[in-house]
Amino acid sequence: MILSGSGVVVGLLQGNSEAWVLDRWQFGGNLLYHYLYPQFNMGIILLIFIIETLHLRTRKDFYRKAADFWVKIFAPAFVIGAVTGIPLEFGFGTNWAIFSKVSGGVIGQTLAMEGVFAFFLESAFLAIYIYGQDMFGAWGRWVSALAILVGSWGSAYFILSVNAWMQHPVGYEKLPDGQLALKHFWEFLLNPWLYSHQLEHVLNGAVITGCFAMAGLGAFYVLSGRDVEYGRFFVTLGVVVGVFASLMQVWPFGDAESRAVSEQQPIKLAAQEGVFDTERGAPWVLIGQISMEQQKIVNPVEIPRFLSFLAYRDWNSRVEGLDAFPKKLWPDNVPFVYYGFRSMVLLGFLFAGMMVLAALLLLWGGRLFRARWMLWVLMLSPPLPFVANSVGWITAETGRQPWIAYGLLRTSQSASPLVGVGSLYFTLAGMLGVFALLSLLYAVIVLGLIRGGPEEEQELEGEELKVGG
């Protein structure tokens, strides 16, 4: 469903304005922009919960101020995430009416549960946290932070349950009229695609985003010589949690993701690894350019037999190439899947390396805070996890094409038949304009909070007291 990268761009430039292609652009663009906010919030709320736990144990005002500061950044991201998520719900009807008609009986209930249970829990306790903290004290703050964390990750669970079904349909039955119905609710919610790798991979990716954001802002405060105590704390917490999250993303979560793709979607595996010819003892291409004309990897730097081992834990196992499948079943943009996958993997190893190095400097007598070059690296790195998570999503969804529900329903057959190309161009332009305004608004708010710093509220209180005296 999500836009499939440069192939779609090329198609548009060549005049390929089929409505369903624009439907993918609109829905995919909406989803990518929307996910910038939840991925930050799902990661940062875990760190806020840890800070609240420290506050509960020590009752130090320092931790309360630190948590308040990050909740102020969390709250506008939550609002924009909610606002940009609403069009996605409507998009199932406006853009993908055929898909919704056929599969609504399977996925509708879970989408509703996300709103009724998880989103309600998260939004209700966010309000209690912000407006009721003086009334409920340290325990109230801690419980609220925990509830927000559960609600935020619960939303991810329900949404990913739907996506897991689209990647690996289970628990359904076909009705005589061709529509699908939910047959086994728990089989749907406990989809092995979700539990074997996807849920852990996505949530851990969000934690990495939050860790880099907190460490990066902390590095900024340390380098600029203001709010240094908070800066050192933010760097320490971001690096300590981030080193574990980054290493676990490589193994076991990233490894489990690749193995599941090998078993359930071998065409996607062939595309993301650039394997055109089926072979035993397949090498893993470290670097190389993909050529669709020659149907091979040009100038490859390979590790012999390593792909067979990674995919099936057997150095001589048989890896199916794209030649094993009809071309009509290939992803519609194989080069993007290949390069997108490698970009995600490269960034994943880069994150692990950066966090390990920062952690070693931190353990080495706190040298991290004297290593300005490392602080500069941390300060400039927060955008990278957003890129990695976005590229990973596009790769996963583009690699699933041509299916909107894998093996059941093609994307080209799922779009709304009555929504014309002109309407799609108009609403796409409007959506981009609204997103630009939201981005500007969020940037102004967050930059203002960063400029004020964690102590801003207390300084204002002091000024008010002084004036009053």
GROMACS .gro file of C-alpha atoms in nm:
model
  469
    1MET     CA    1   0.000   0.000   0.000
    2ILE     CA    2   0.276   0.241   0.083
    3LEU     CA    3   0.438   0.421  -0.207
    4SER     CA    4   0.703   0.214  -0.371
    5GLY     CA    5   0.974   0.469  -0.428
    6SER     CA    6   1.144   0.573  -0.745
    7GLY     CA    7   0.946   0.341  -0.970
    8VAL     CA    8   0.633   0.532  -0.884
    9VAL     CA    9   0.814   0.862  -0.940
   10VAL     CA   10   0.931   0.746  -1.280
   11GLY     CA   11   0.580   0.629  -1.360
   12LEU     CA   12   0.432   0.968  -1.274
   13LEU     CA   13   0.691   1.155  -1.477
   14GLN     CA   14   0.612   0.933  -1.772
   15GLY     CA   15   0.245   1.011  -1.744
   16ASN     CA   16   0.139   0.697  -1.557
   17SER     CA   17  -0.136   0.866  -1.362
   18GLU     CA   18  -0.350   0.563  -1.282
   19ALA     CA   19  -0.558   0.644  -0.980
   20TRP     CA   20  -0.433   0.354  -0.774
   21VAL     CA   21  -0.073   0.478  -0.810
   22LEU     CA   22  -0.178   0.816  -0.672
   23ASP     CA   23  -0.370   0.636  -0.400
   24ARG     CA   24  -0.041   0.476  -0.294
   25TRP     CA   25   0.134   0.814  -0.298
   26GLN     CA   26  -0.134   0.975  -0.088
   27PHE     CA   27  -0.177   0.699   0.168
   28GLY     CA   28   0.195   0.619   0.184
   29GLY     CA   29   0.294   0.984   0.217
   30ASN     CA   30   0.037   1.034   0.491
   31LEU     CA   31   0.161   0.725   0.673
   32LEU     CA   32   0.528   0.818   0.649
   33TYR     CA   33   0.470   1.169   0.780
   34HIS     CA   34   0.239   1.045   1.055
   35TYR     CA   35   0.489   0.783   1.170
   36LEU     CA   36   0.757   1.045   1.239
   37TYR     CA   37   0.566   1.142   1.553
   38PRO     CA   38   0.457   0.805   1.700
   39GLN     CA   39   0.805   0.656   1.655
   40PHE     CA   40   0.954   0.945   1.854
   41ASN     CA   41   0.685   0.925   2.121
   42MET     CA   42   0.697   0.547   2.159
   43GLY     CA   43   1.069   0.574   2.225
   44ILE     CA   44   1.079   0.885   2.440
   45ILE     CA   45   0.793   0.773   2.668
   46LEU     CA   46   1.001   0.474   2.779
   47LEU     CA   47   1.279   0.714   2.882
   48ILE     CA   48   1.027   0.944   3.056
   49PHE     CA   49   0.900   0.642   3.248
   50ILE     CA   50   1.257   0.561   3.357
   51ILE     CA   51   1.304   0.922   3.472
   52GLU     CA   52   0.978   0.907   3.664
   53THR     CA   53   1.095   0.584   3.829
   54LEU     CA   54   1.414   0.762   3.940
   55HIS     CA   55   1.200   1.048   4.071
   56LEU     CA   56   0.976   0.809   4.261
   57ARG     CA   57   1.276   0.637   4.425
   58THR     CA   58   1.477   0.949   4.509
   59ARG     CA   59   1.210   1.223   4.521
   60LYS     CA   60   1.474   1.459   4.375
   61ASP     CA   61   1.326   1.763   4.205
   62PHE     CA   62   1.590   1.731   3.933
   63TYR     CA   63   1.420   1.422   3.788
   64ARG     CA   64   1.075   1.582   3.807
   65LYS     CA   65   1.195   1.880   3.607
   66ALA     CA   66   1.368   1.652   3.354
   67ALA     CA   67   1.049   1.448   3.303
   68ASP     CA   68   0.834   1.762   3.275
   69PHE     CA   69   1.066   1.898   3.009
   70TRP     CA   70   1.039   1.588   2.790
   71VAL     CA   71   0.663   1.558   2.837
   72LYS     CA   72   0.633   1.911   2.699
   73ILE     CA   73   0.808   1.788   2.384
   74PHE     CA   74   0.604   1.466   2.385
   75ALA     CA   75   0.264   1.638   2.403
   76PRO     CA   76   0.266   1.836   2.074
   77ALA     CA   77   0.405   1.531   1.892
   78PHE     CA   78   0.115   1.331   2.034
   79VAL     CA   79  -0.136   1.588   1.907
   80ILE     CA   80   0.013   1.603   1.556
   81GLY     CA   81   0.042   1.224   1.546
   82ALA     CA   82  -0.328   1.195   1.631
   83VAL     CA   83  -0.429   1.462   1.379
   84THR     CA   84  -0.231   1.302   1.096
   85GLY     CA   85  -0.352   0.953   1.190
   86ILE     CA   86  -0.717   1.042   1.138
   87PRO     CA   87  -0.684   1.078   0.755
   88LEU     CA   88  -0.530   0.730   0.748
   89GLU     CA   89  -0.849   0.585   0.895
   90PHE     CA   90  -1.052   0.772   0.635
   91GLY     CA   91  -0.805   0.659   0.368
   92PHE     CA   92  -0.923   0.301   0.402
   93GLY     CA   93  -1.259   0.422   0.269
   94THR     CA   94  -1.159   0.704   0.037
   95ASN     CA   95  -0.851   0.545  -0.122
   96TRP     CA   96  -0.897   0.172  -0.068
   97ALA     CA   97  -1.271   0.109  -0.078
   98ILE     CA   98  -1.240  -0.232  -0.249
   99PHE     CA   99  -0.982  -0.348   0.003
  100SER     CA  100  -1.197  -0.224   0.290
  101LYS     CA  101  -1.507  -0.393   0.149
  102VAL     CA  102  -1.331  -0.725   0.103
  103SER     CA  103  -1.127  -0.731   0.424
  104GLY     CA  104  -1.315  -0.494   0.655
  105GLY     CA  105  -1.469  -0.789   0.835
  106VAL     CA  106  -1.117  -0.902   0.931
  107ILE     CA  107  -0.928  -0.584   1.017
  108GLY     CA  108  -1.207  -0.345   1.122
  109GLN     CA  109  -1.246  -0.472   1.476
  110THR     CA  110  -0.876  -0.439   1.557
  111LEU     CA  111  -0.856  -0.088   1.416
  112ALA     CA  112  -1.151   0.008   1.635
  113MET     CA  113  -0.984  -0.149   1.940
  114GLU     CA  114  -0.680   0.067   1.882
  115GLY     CA  115  -0.890   0.379   1.912
  116VAL     CA  116  -1.121   0.266   2.190
  117PHE     CA  117  -0.863   0.108   2.421
  118ALA     CA  118  -0.505   0.209   2.350
  119PHE     CA  119  -0.549   0.563   2.221
  120PHE     CA  120  -0.805   0.642   2.491
  121LEU     CA  121  -0.570   0.512   2.764
  122GLU     CA  122  -0.278   0.712   2.629
  123SER     CA  123  -0.468   1.039   2.582
  124ALA     CA  124  -0.655   1.020   2.914
  125PHE     CA  125  -0.343   0.962   3.123
  126LEU     CA  126  -0.145   1.221   2.928
  127ALA     CA  127  -0.406   1.475   3.039
  128ILE     CA  128  -0.384   1.348   3.398
  129TYR     CA  129  -0.005   1.365   3.386
  130ILE     CA  130   0.002   1.723   3.259
  131TYR     CA  131  -0.285   1.877   3.455
  132GLY     CA  132  -0.314   1.656   3.763
  133GLN     CA  133   0.043   1.597   3.876
  134ASP     CA  134   0.019   1.833   4.175
  135MET     CA  135  -0.297   1.658   4.287
  136PHE     CA  136  -0.172   1.299   4.267
  137GLY     CA  137   0.196   1.341   4.365
  138ALA     CA  138   0.493   1.125   4.268
  139TRP     CA  139   0.298   0.801   4.254
  140GLY     CA  140   0.033   0.962   4.032
  141ARG     CA  141   0.302   1.084   3.794
  142TRP     CA  142   0.463   0.740   3.784
  143VAL     CA  143   0.133   0.559   3.721
  144SER     CA  144   0.039   0.812   3.452
  145ALA     CA  145   0.373   0.769   3.276
  146LEU     CA  146   0.328   0.391   3.287
  147ALA     CA  147  -0.025   0.416   3.146
  148ILE     CA  148   0.093   0.643   2.864
  149LEU     CA  149   0.368   0.393   2.785
  150VAL     CA  150   0.120   0.102   2.781
  151GLY     CA  151  -0.127   0.299   2.569
  152SER     CA  152   0.139   0.411   2.322
  153TRP     CA  153   0.283   0.064   2.274
  154GLY     CA  154  -0.069  -0.084   2.277
  155SER     CA  155  -0.161   0.136   1.980
  156ALA     CA  156   0.144   0.004   1.800
  157TYR     CA  157   0.038  -0.352   1.878
  158PHE     CA  158  -0.311  -0.314   1.731
  159ILE     CA  159  -0.192  -0.128   1.422
  160LEU     CA  160   0.087  -0.379   1.363
  161SER     CA  161  -0.165  -0.663   1.401
  162VAL     CA  162  -0.343  -0.527   1.094
  163ASN     CA  163  -0.019  -0.481   0.903
  164ALA     CA  164   0.097  -0.831   1.003
  165TRP     CA  165  -0.226  -0.972   0.859
  166MET     CA  166  -0.159  -0.784   0.533
  167GLN     CA  167   0.191  -0.932   0.528
  168HIS     CA  168   0.090  -1.279   0.643
  169PRO     CA  169  -0.290  -1.337   0.639
  170VAL     CA  170  -0.414  -1.577   0.910
  171GLY     CA  171  -0.734  -1.637   1.104
  172TYR     CA  172  -0.976  -1.552   0.821
  173GLU     CA  173  -1.220  -1.731   0.594
  174LYS     CA  174  -1.357  -1.658   0.249
  175LEU     CA  175  -1.731  -1.604   0.224
  176PRO     CA  176  -1.938  -1.713  -0.077
  177ASP     CA  177  -1.963  -1.352  -0.201
  178GLY     CA  178  -1.582  -1.322  -0.214
  179GLN     CA  179  -1.547  -1.111   0.099
  180LEU     CA  180  -1.332  -1.211   0.394
  181ALA     CA  181  -1.444  -1.262   0.751
  182LEU     CA  182  -1.260  -1.305   1.079
  183LYS     CA  183  -1.274  -1.673   1.176
  184HIS     CA  184  -1.019  -1.698   1.460
  185PHE     CA  185  -0.981  -1.372   1.649
  186TRP     CA  186  -0.689  -1.485   1.864
  187GLU     CA  187  -0.509  -1.635   1.567
  188PHE     CA  188  -0.536  -1.291   1.408
  189LEU     CA  189  -0.407  -1.110   1.719
  190LEU     CA  190  -0.131  -1.367   1.776
  191ASN     CA  191  -0.015  -1.370   1.414
  192PRO     CA  192   0.330  -1.535   1.409
  193TRP     CA  193   0.450  -1.264   1.166
  194LEU     CA  194   0.383  -1.011   1.441
  195TYR     CA  195   0.531  -1.201   1.734
  196SER     CA  196   0.828  -1.362   1.567
  197HIS     CA  197   0.990  -1.032   1.476
  198GLN     CA  198   0.775  -0.739   1.361
  199LEU     CA  199   0.649  -0.606   1.694
  200GLU     CA  200   0.991  -0.621   1.860
  201HIS     CA  201   1.166  -0.478   1.554
  202VAL     CA  202   0.933  -0.178   1.523
  203LEU     CA  203   0.912  -0.095   1.895
  204ASN     CA  204   1.287  -0.127   1.940
  205GLY     CA  205   1.339   0.097   1.637
  206ALA     CA  206   1.125   0.358   1.813
  207VAL     CA  207   1.331   0.322   2.132
  208ILE     CA  208   1.647   0.387   1.929
  209THR     CA  209   1.485   0.703   1.790
  210GLY     CA  210   1.402   0.823   2.141
  211CYS     CA  211   1.750   0.745   2.272
  212PHE     CA  212   1.926   0.934   1.994
  213ALA     CA  213   1.688   1.229   2.039
  214MET     CA  214   1.756   1.249   2.413
  215ALA     CA  215   2.132   1.193   2.381
  216GLY     CA  216   2.152   1.443   2.095
  217LEU     CA  217   1.973   1.719   2.286
  218GLY     CA  218   2.181   1.644   2.594
  219ALA     CA  219   2.498   1.675   2.386
  220PHE     CA  220   2.375   2.013   2.263
  221TYR     CA  221   2.333   2.140   2.618
  222VAL     CA  222   2.677   2.012   2.722
  223LEU     CA  223   2.849   2.161   2.416
  224SER     CA  224   2.673   2.496   2.456
  225GLY     CA  225   2.761   2.514   2.827
  226ARG     CA  226   2.404   2.565   2.948
  227ASP     CA  227   2.184   2.330   3.152
  228VAL     CA  228   2.496   2.114   3.167
  229GLU     CA  229   2.375   1.893   3.452
  230TYR     CA  230   2.060   1.807   3.259
  231GLY     CA  231   2.263   1.766   2.941
  232ARG     CA  232   2.495   1.512   3.102
  233PHE     CA  233   2.196   1.323   3.240
  234PHE     CA  234   2.017   1.316   2.904
  235VAL     CA  235   2.333   1.194   2.730
  236THR     CA  236   2.390   0.925   2.994
  237LEU     CA  237   2.033   0.793   2.985
  238GLY     CA  238   2.015   0.803   2.604
  239VAL     CA  239   2.344   0.618   2.564
  240VAL     CA  240   2.283   0.357   2.837
  241VAL     CA  241   1.942   0.256   2.697
  242GLY     CA  242   2.048   0.318   2.338
  243VAL     CA  243   2.346   0.084   2.344
  244PHE     CA  244   2.126  -0.210   2.442
  245ALA     CA  245   1.850  -0.116   2.195
  246SER     CA  246   2.093  -0.066   1.906
  247LEU     CA  247   2.272  -0.396   1.963
  248MET     CA  248   1.941  -0.584   1.999
  249GLN     CA  249   1.817  -0.434   1.672
  250VAL     CA  250   2.106  -0.605   1.495
  251TRP     CA  251   2.057  -0.927   1.688
  252PRO     CA  252   1.815  -1.083   1.763
  253PHE     CA  253   1.546  -0.853   1.616
  254GLY     CA  254   1.699  -0.771   1.277
  255ASP     CA  255   1.811  -1.128   1.228
  256ALA     CA  256   1.463  -1.259   1.314
  257GLU     CA  257   1.308  -1.017   1.063
  258SER     CA  258   1.528  -1.148   0.783
  259ARG     CA  259   1.462  -1.511   0.872
  260ALA     CA  260   1.084  -1.455   0.872
  261VAL     CA  261   1.104  -1.294   0.530
  262SER     CA  262   1.308  -1.591   0.408
  263GLU     CA  263   1.041  -1.835   0.521
  264GLN     CA  264   0.722  -1.643   0.439
  265GLN     CA  265   0.809  -1.404   0.154
  266PRO     CA  266   1.099  -1.552  -0.047
  267ILE     CA  267   1.035  -1.310  -0.337
  268LYS     CA  268   1.095  -1.015  -0.106
  269LEU     CA  269   1.413  -1.183   0.021
  270ALA     CA  270   1.538  -1.225  -0.337
  271ALA     CA  271   1.463  -0.858  -0.413
  272GLN     CA  272   1.618  -0.712  -0.098
  273GLU     CA  273   1.930  -0.926  -0.141
  274GLY     CA  274   1.954  -0.880  -0.518
  275VAL     CA  275   1.941  -1.255  -0.588
  276PHE     CA  276   1.833  -1.316  -0.948
  277ASP     CA  277   1.943  -1.678  -0.986
  278THR     CA  278   1.847  -1.960  -0.753
  279GLU     CA  279   2.152  -2.125  -0.602
  280ARG     CA  280   2.287  -2.325  -0.312
  281GLY     CA  281   2.548  -2.170  -0.088
  282ALA     CA  282   2.437  -1.819  -0.190
  283PRO     CA  283   2.682  -1.537  -0.111
  284TRP     CA  284   2.580  -1.223   0.077
  285VAL     CA  285   2.650  -0.906  -0.117
  286LEU     CA  286   2.819  -0.650   0.104
  287ILE     CA  287   2.843  -0.381  -0.167
  288GLY     CA  288   2.728  -0.383  -0.528
  289GLN     CA  289   2.508  -0.208  -0.783
  290ILE     CA  290   2.192  -0.379  -0.898
  291SER     CA  291   2.128  -0.397  -1.275
  292MET     CA  292   1.777  -0.487  -1.386
  293GLU     CA  293   1.892  -0.494  -1.749
  294GLN     CA  294   2.161  -0.754  -1.683
  295GLN     CA  295   1.963  -0.902  -1.391
  296LYS     CA  296   2.264  -0.927  -1.165
  297ILE     CA  297   2.467  -0.736  -0.908
  298VAL     CA  298   2.745  -0.541  -1.077
  299ASN     CA  299   3.089  -0.516  -0.910
  300PRO     CA  300   2.980  -0.712  -0.603
  301VAL     CA  301   3.184  -0.747  -0.287
  302GLU     CA  302   3.055  -1.075  -0.144
  303ILE     CA  303   3.089  -1.297   0.160
  304PRO     CA  304   3.069  -1.654   0.022
  305ARG     CA  305   2.772  -1.868   0.137
  306PHE     CA  306   2.677  -1.616   0.404
  307LEU     CA  307   2.325  -1.542   0.270
  308SER     CA  308   2.238  -1.914   0.287
  309PHE     CA  309   2.353  -1.919   0.648
  310LEU     CA  310   2.173  -1.596   0.743
  311ALA     CA  311   1.847  -1.708   0.584
  312TYR     CA  312   1.835  -2.076   0.679
  313ARG     CA  313   2.127  -2.140   0.920
  314ASP     CA  314   2.280  -2.373   0.663
  315TRP     CA  315   2.587  -2.272   0.461
  316ASN     CA  316   2.471  -2.485   0.165
  317SER     CA  317   2.098  -2.416   0.175
  318ARG     CA  318   1.910  -2.329  -0.144
  319VAL     CA  319   1.811  -1.964  -0.181
  320GLU     CA  320   1.541  -1.897  -0.437
  321GLY     CA  321   1.619  -1.614  -0.674
  322LEU     CA  322   1.376  -1.396  -0.864
  323ASP     CA  323   1.403  -1.644  -1.152
  324ALA     CA  324   1.201  -1.890  -0.944
  325PHE     CA  325   0.892  -1.667  -0.966
  326PRO     CA  326   0.687  -1.518  -1.254
  327LYS     CA  327   0.778  -1.155  -1.320
  328LYS     CA  328   0.421  -1.049  -1.248
  329LEU     CA  329   0.482  -1.148  -0.885
  330TRP     CA  330   0.806  -0.950  -0.848
  331PRO     CA  331   0.798  -0.630  -0.637
  332ASP     CA  332   0.734  -0.342  -0.877
  333ASN     CA  333   1.055  -0.168  -0.776
  334VAL     CA  334   1.327  -0.424  -0.709
  335PRO     CA  335   1.614  -0.168  -0.703
  336PHE     CA  336   1.445   0.033  -0.431
  337VAL     CA  337   1.387  -0.278  -0.220
  338TYR     CA  338   1.753  -0.375  -0.264
  339TYR     CA  339   1.900  -0.031  -0.182
  340GLY     CA  340   1.641   0.047   0.084
  341PHE     CA  341   1.717  -0.274   0.271
  342ARG     CA  342   2.091  -0.208   0.259
  343SER     CA  343   2.045   0.151   0.376
  344MET     CA  344   1.846   0.030   0.676
  345VAL     CA  345   2.101  -0.238   0.763
  346LEU     CA  346   2.392   0.004   0.723
  347LEU     CA  347   2.226   0.259   0.951
  348GLY     CA  348   2.146  -0.016   1.203
  349PHE     CA  349   2.513  -0.115   1.230
  350LEU     CA  350   2.611   0.253   1.241
  351PHE     CA  351   2.379   0.312   1.538
  352ALA     CA  352   2.521   0.013   1.723
  353GLY     CA  353   2.878   0.130   1.659
  354MET     CA  354   2.806   0.488   1.770
  355MET     CA  355   2.630   0.382   2.087
  356VAL     CA  356   2.897   0.124   2.180
  357LEU     CA  357   3.171   0.385   2.133
  358ALA     CA  358   2.979   0.643   2.336
  359ALA     CA  359   2.912   0.388   2.611
  360LEU     CA  360   3.281   0.291   2.631
  361LEU     CA  361   3.380   0.658   2.661
  362LEU     CA  362   3.115   0.703   2.930
  363LEU     CA  363   3.243   0.404   3.127
  364TRP     CA  364   3.604   0.518   3.084
  365GLY     CA  365   3.593   0.768   3.365
  366GLY     CA  366   3.329   0.985   3.200
  367ARG     CA  367   3.558   1.076   2.908
  368LEU     CA  368   3.250   1.105   2.691
  369PHE     CA  369   3.183   1.453   2.829
  370ARG     CA  370   3.536   1.568   2.741
  371ALA     CA  371   3.527   1.412   2.393
  372ARG     CA  372   3.366   1.703   2.210
  373TRP     CA  373   3.391   1.525   1.874
  374MET     CA  374   3.171   1.242   2.010
  375LEU     CA  375   2.925   1.491   2.155
  376TRP     CA  376   2.908   1.656   1.813
  377VAL     CA  377   2.836   1.316   1.658
  378LEU     CA  378   2.555   1.253   1.907
  379MET     CA  379   2.413   1.603   1.861
  380LEU     CA  380   2.393   1.569   1.482
  381SER     CA  381   2.269   1.209   1.472
  382PRO     CA  382   1.898   1.229   1.584
  383PRO     CA  383   1.758   1.256   1.227
  384LEU     CA  384   1.922   0.928   1.126
  385PRO     CA  385   1.691   0.687   1.318
  386PHE     CA  386   1.390   0.861   1.159
  387VAL     CA  387   1.546   0.791   0.820
  388ALA     CA  388   1.621   0.429   0.908
  389ASN     CA  389   1.270   0.360   1.039
  390SER     CA  390   1.107   0.525   0.737
  391VAL     CA  391   1.327   0.345   0.484
  392GLY     CA  392   1.264   0.017   0.665
  393TRP     CA  393   0.887   0.064   0.640
  394ILE     CA  394   0.898   0.156   0.272
  395THR     CA  395   1.121  -0.143   0.200
  396ALA     CA  396   0.889  -0.381   0.385
  397GLU     CA  397   0.579  -0.252   0.209
  398THR     CA  398   0.733  -0.217  -0.136
  399GLY     CA  399   0.877  -0.566  -0.110
  400ARG     CA  400   0.525  -0.700  -0.044
  401GLN     CA  401   0.397  -0.568  -0.376
  402PRO     CA  402   0.206  -0.644  -0.594
  403TRP     CA  403  -0.011  -0.756  -0.300
  404ILE     CA  404  -0.205  -0.536  -0.060
  405ALA     CA  405  -0.291  -0.853   0.135
  406TYR     CA  406  -0.017  -1.100   0.061
  407GLY     CA  407  -0.135  -1.371  -0.180
  408LEU     CA  408  -0.501  -1.265  -0.147
  409LEU     CA  409  -0.564  -0.929  -0.308
  410ARG     CA  410  -0.356  -0.719  -0.547
  411THR     CA  411  -0.296  -0.351  -0.474
  412SER     CA  412  -0.402  -0.252  -0.826
  413GLN     CA  413  -0.743  -0.416  -0.767
  414SER     CA  414  -0.803  -0.260  -0.425
  415ALA     CA  415  -0.835   0.113  -0.489
  416SER     CA  416  -1.158   0.307  -0.478
  417PRO     CA  417  -1.311   0.302  -0.829
  418LEU     CA  418  -1.505   0.628  -0.799
  419VAL     CA  419  -1.220   0.858  -0.686
  420GLY     CA  420  -1.072   1.026  -0.990
  421VAL     CA  421  -0.717   1.134  -1.066
  422GLY     CA  422  -0.806   1.504  -1.039
  423SER     CA  423  -0.946   1.459  -0.689
  424LEU     CA  424  -0.635   1.270  -0.584
  425TYR     CA  425  -0.398   1.541  -0.713
  426PHE     CA  426  -0.603   1.809  -0.537
  427THR     CA  427  -0.620   1.633  -0.201
  428LEU     CA  428  -0.254   1.526  -0.224
  429ALA     CA  429  -0.150   1.888  -0.268
  430GLY     CA  430  -0.372   1.993   0.020
  431MET     CA  431  -0.228   1.722   0.242
  432LEU     CA  432   0.129   1.831   0.169
  433GLY     CA  433   0.038   2.191   0.251
  434VAL     CA  434  -0.117   2.094   0.584
  435PHE     CA  435   0.183   1.879   0.671
  436ALA     CA  436   0.418   2.168   0.596
  437LEU     CA  437   0.223   2.393   0.833
  438LEU     CA  438   0.217   2.127   1.106
  439SER     CA  439   0.592   2.077   1.069
  440LEU     CA  440   0.655   2.450   1.103
  441LEU     CA  441   0.428   2.471   1.407
  442TYR     CA  442   0.597   2.176   1.577
  443ALA     CA  443   0.944   2.313   1.503
  444VAL     CA  444   0.855   2.651   1.654
  445ILE     CA  445   0.715   2.487   1.968
  446VAL     CA  446   1.004   2.247   2.022
  447LEU     CA  447   1.275   2.503   1.949
  448GLY     CA  448   1.110   2.730   2.202
  449LEU     CA  449   1.114   2.454   2.463
  450ILE     CA  450   1.477   2.371   2.390
  451ARG     CA  451   1.574   2.736   2.414
  452GLY     CA  452   1.395   2.767   2.748
  453GLY     CA  453   1.550   2.446   2.883
  454PRO     CA  454   1.437   2.223   3.173
  455GLU     CA  455   1.474   2.502   3.431
  456GLU     CA  456   1.262   2.760   3.251
  457GLU     CA  457   0.951   2.710   3.460
  458GLN     CA  458   1.140   2.745   3.789
  459GLU     CA  459   1.318   3.062   3.679
  460LEU     CA  460   0.986   3.218   3.588
  461GLU     CA  461   0.844   3.120   3.924
  462GLY     CA  462   1.144   3.282   4.094
  463GLU     CA  463   1.092   3.605   3.900
  464GLU     CA  464   0.726   3.611   3.992
  465LEU     CA  465   0.811   3.563   4.360
  466LYS     CA  466   1.070   3.837   4.343
  467VAL     CA  467   0.826   4.080   4.184
  468GLY     CA  468   0.558   3.984   4.432
  469GLY     CA  469   0.798   4.047   4.724
   0.00000   0.00000   0.00000
